Short mmCIF file of C-alpha atoms in Angstrom, two decimals:
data_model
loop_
_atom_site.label_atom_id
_atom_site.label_comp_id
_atom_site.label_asym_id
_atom_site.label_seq_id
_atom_site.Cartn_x
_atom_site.Cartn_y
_atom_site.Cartn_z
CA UNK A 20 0.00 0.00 0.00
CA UNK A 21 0.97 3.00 -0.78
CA UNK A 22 1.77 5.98 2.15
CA UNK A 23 -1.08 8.29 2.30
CA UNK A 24 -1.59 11.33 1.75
CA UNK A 25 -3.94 13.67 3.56
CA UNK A 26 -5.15 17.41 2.95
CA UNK A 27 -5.54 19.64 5.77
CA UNK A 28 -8.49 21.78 5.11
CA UNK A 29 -9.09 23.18 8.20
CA UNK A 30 -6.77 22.71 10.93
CA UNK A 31 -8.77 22.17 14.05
CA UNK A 32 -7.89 24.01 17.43
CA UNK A 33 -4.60 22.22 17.97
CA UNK A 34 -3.61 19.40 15.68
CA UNK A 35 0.17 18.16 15.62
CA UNK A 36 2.47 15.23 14.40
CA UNK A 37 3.28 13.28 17.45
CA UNK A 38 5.12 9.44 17.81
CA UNK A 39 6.33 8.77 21.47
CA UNK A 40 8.70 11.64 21.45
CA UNK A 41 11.98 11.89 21.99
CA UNK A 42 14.14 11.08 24.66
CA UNK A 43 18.21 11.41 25.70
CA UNK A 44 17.87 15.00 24.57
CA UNK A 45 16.48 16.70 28.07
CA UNK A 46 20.12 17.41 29.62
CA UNK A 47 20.27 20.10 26.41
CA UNK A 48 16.73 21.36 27.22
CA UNK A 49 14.74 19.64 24.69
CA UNK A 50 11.91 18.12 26.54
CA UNK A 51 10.47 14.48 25.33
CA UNK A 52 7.34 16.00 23.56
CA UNK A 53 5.51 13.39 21.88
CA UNK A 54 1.84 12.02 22.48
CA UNK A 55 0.12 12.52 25.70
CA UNK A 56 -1.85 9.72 25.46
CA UNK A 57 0.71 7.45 24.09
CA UNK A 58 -1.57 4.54 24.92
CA UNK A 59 -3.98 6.16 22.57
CA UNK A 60 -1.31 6.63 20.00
CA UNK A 61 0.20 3.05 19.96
CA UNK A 62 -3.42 1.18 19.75
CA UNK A 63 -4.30 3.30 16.83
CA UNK A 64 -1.47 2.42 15.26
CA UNK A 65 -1.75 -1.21 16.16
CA UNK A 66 -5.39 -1.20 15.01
CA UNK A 67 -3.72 -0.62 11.27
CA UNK A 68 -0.74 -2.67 11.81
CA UNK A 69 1.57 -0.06 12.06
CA UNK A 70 4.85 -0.19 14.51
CA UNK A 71 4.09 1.09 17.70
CA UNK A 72 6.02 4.54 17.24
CA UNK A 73 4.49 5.45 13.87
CA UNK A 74 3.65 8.88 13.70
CA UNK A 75 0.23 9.85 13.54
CA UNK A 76 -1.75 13.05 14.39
CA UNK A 77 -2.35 14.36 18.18
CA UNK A 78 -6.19 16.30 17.90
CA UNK A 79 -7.47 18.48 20.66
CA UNK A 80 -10.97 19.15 21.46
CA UNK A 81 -11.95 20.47 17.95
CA UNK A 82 -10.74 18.50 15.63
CA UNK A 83 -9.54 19.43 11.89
CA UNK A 84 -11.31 18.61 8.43
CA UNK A 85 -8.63 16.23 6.23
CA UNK A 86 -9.12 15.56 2.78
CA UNK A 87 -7.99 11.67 2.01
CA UNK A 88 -5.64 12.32 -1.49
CA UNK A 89 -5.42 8.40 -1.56
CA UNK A 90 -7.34 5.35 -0.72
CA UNK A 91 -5.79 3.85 2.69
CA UNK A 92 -6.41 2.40 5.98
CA UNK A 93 -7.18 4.89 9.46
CA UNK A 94 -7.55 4.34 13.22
CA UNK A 95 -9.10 6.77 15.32
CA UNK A 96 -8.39 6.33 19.22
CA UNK A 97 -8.82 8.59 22.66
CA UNK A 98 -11.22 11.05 23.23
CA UNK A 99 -14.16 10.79 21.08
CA UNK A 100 -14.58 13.82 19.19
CA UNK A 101 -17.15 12.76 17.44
CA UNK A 102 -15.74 11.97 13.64
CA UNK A 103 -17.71 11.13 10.58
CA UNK A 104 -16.66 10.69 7.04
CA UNK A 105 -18.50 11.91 4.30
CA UNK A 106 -21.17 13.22 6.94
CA UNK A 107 -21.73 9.60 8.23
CA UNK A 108 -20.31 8.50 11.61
CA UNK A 109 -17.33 6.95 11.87
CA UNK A 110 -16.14 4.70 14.19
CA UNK A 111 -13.56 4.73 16.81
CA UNK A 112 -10.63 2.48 18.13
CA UNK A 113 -11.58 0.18 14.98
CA UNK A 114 -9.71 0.30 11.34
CA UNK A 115 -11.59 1.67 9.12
CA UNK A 116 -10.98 1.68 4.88
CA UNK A 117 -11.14 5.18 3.42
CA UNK A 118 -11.46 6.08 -0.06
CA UNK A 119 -9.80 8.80 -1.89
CA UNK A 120 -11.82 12.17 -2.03
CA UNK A 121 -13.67 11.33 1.40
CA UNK A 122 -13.15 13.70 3.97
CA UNK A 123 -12.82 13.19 7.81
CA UNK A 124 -14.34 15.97 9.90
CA UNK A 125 -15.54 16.42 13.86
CA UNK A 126 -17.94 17.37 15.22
CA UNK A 127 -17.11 18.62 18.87
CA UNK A 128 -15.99 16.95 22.20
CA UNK A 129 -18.25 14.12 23.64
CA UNK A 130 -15.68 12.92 26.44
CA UNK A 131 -12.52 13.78 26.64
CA UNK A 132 -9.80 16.19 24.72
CA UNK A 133 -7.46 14.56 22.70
CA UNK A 134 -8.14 11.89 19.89
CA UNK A 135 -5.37 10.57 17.54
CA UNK A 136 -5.61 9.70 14.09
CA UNK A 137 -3.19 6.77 12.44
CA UNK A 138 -2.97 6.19 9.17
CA UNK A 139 -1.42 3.52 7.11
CA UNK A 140 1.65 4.70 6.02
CA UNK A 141 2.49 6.47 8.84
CA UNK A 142 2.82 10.11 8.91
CA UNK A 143 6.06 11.36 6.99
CA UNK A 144 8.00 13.72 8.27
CA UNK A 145 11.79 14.07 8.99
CA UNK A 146 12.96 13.03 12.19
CA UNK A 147 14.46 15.69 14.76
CA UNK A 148 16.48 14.18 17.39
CA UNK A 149 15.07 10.70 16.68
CA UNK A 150 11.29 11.73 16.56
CA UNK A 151 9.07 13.32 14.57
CA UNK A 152 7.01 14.92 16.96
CA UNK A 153 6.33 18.50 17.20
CA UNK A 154 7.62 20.44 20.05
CA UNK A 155 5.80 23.85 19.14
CA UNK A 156 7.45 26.10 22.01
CA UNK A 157 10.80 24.94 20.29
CA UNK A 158 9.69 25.13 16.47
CA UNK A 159 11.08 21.86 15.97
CA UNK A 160 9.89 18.33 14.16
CA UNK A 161 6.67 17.60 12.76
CA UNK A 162 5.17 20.26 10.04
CA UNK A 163 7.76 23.02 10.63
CA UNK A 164 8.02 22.70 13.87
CA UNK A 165 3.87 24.15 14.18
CA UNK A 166 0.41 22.96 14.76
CA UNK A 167 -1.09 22.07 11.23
CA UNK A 168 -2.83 24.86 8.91
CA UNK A 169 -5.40 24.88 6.33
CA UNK A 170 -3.29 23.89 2.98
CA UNK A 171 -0.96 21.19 4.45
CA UNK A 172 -0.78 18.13 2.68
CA UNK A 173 1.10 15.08 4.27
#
């Protein structure tokens, strides 16, 4: 399968590239960033047979509308934010096939703040200090070191 590609078209309130962060770097001032519900993280990524520390995306409370550029495979895990596709409901801490064109979207908090997305593929990014997490005080890893904007395509 091919990696996917996704479309941000709108970004959400705070939507980042986490893994499980990165560590050995804290004596320089770089704290471990990554997911804070790594739990979260690794079952979605499990749920699509992904490796454990795949990167996927770290959504709080209002989640972003992504475009789907290719057909693939997604988990959604954590706080259910209530996600459909194409309008319907989707479900969460399942895999779930997505076609190209169809576009994920929230539709507010029903318990809890952060969901993560995985998708198969993983999320591709370069690594900074061994992750690709974003550390947004710090600018670094993920998309440019920010939360994603309307217009990103990974």
């Amino acid at each position: 399968m091919n990696v996917a590609s996704l479309e941000i078209l709108e970004p959400g309130l705070m939507t980042t590239i986490q893994d499980k962060g990165r560590y050995g770097y804290q004596r320089f001032g770089v704290p471990v960033s990554g997911a804070l519900d790594w739990f979260s993280l690794r079952a979605a990524n499990r749920l699509i047979g992904e490796c454990d520390d795949a990167a996927g995306l770290e959504i709080t409370v209002v989640g972003p509308k992504i475009k789907f550029l290719t057909d693939t495979w997604i988990a959604m895990t954590g706080a259910d934010l209530a996600p459909s596709i194409d309008g319907d409901p989707a479900p969460m801490w399942q895999s779930i096939n997505v076609s190209e064109g169809s576009i994920l979207s929230f539709n507010g908090a029903v318990d809890g703040l952060r969901s993560y997305l995985s998708v198969a593929g993983g999320i591709d990014v370069p690594l900074v200090m061994d992750s690709r997490s974003t550390y947004v005080k710090g600018a670094i890893g993920g998309m440019k070191g920010r939360a994603l904007e309307s217009g990103d395509v990974i």
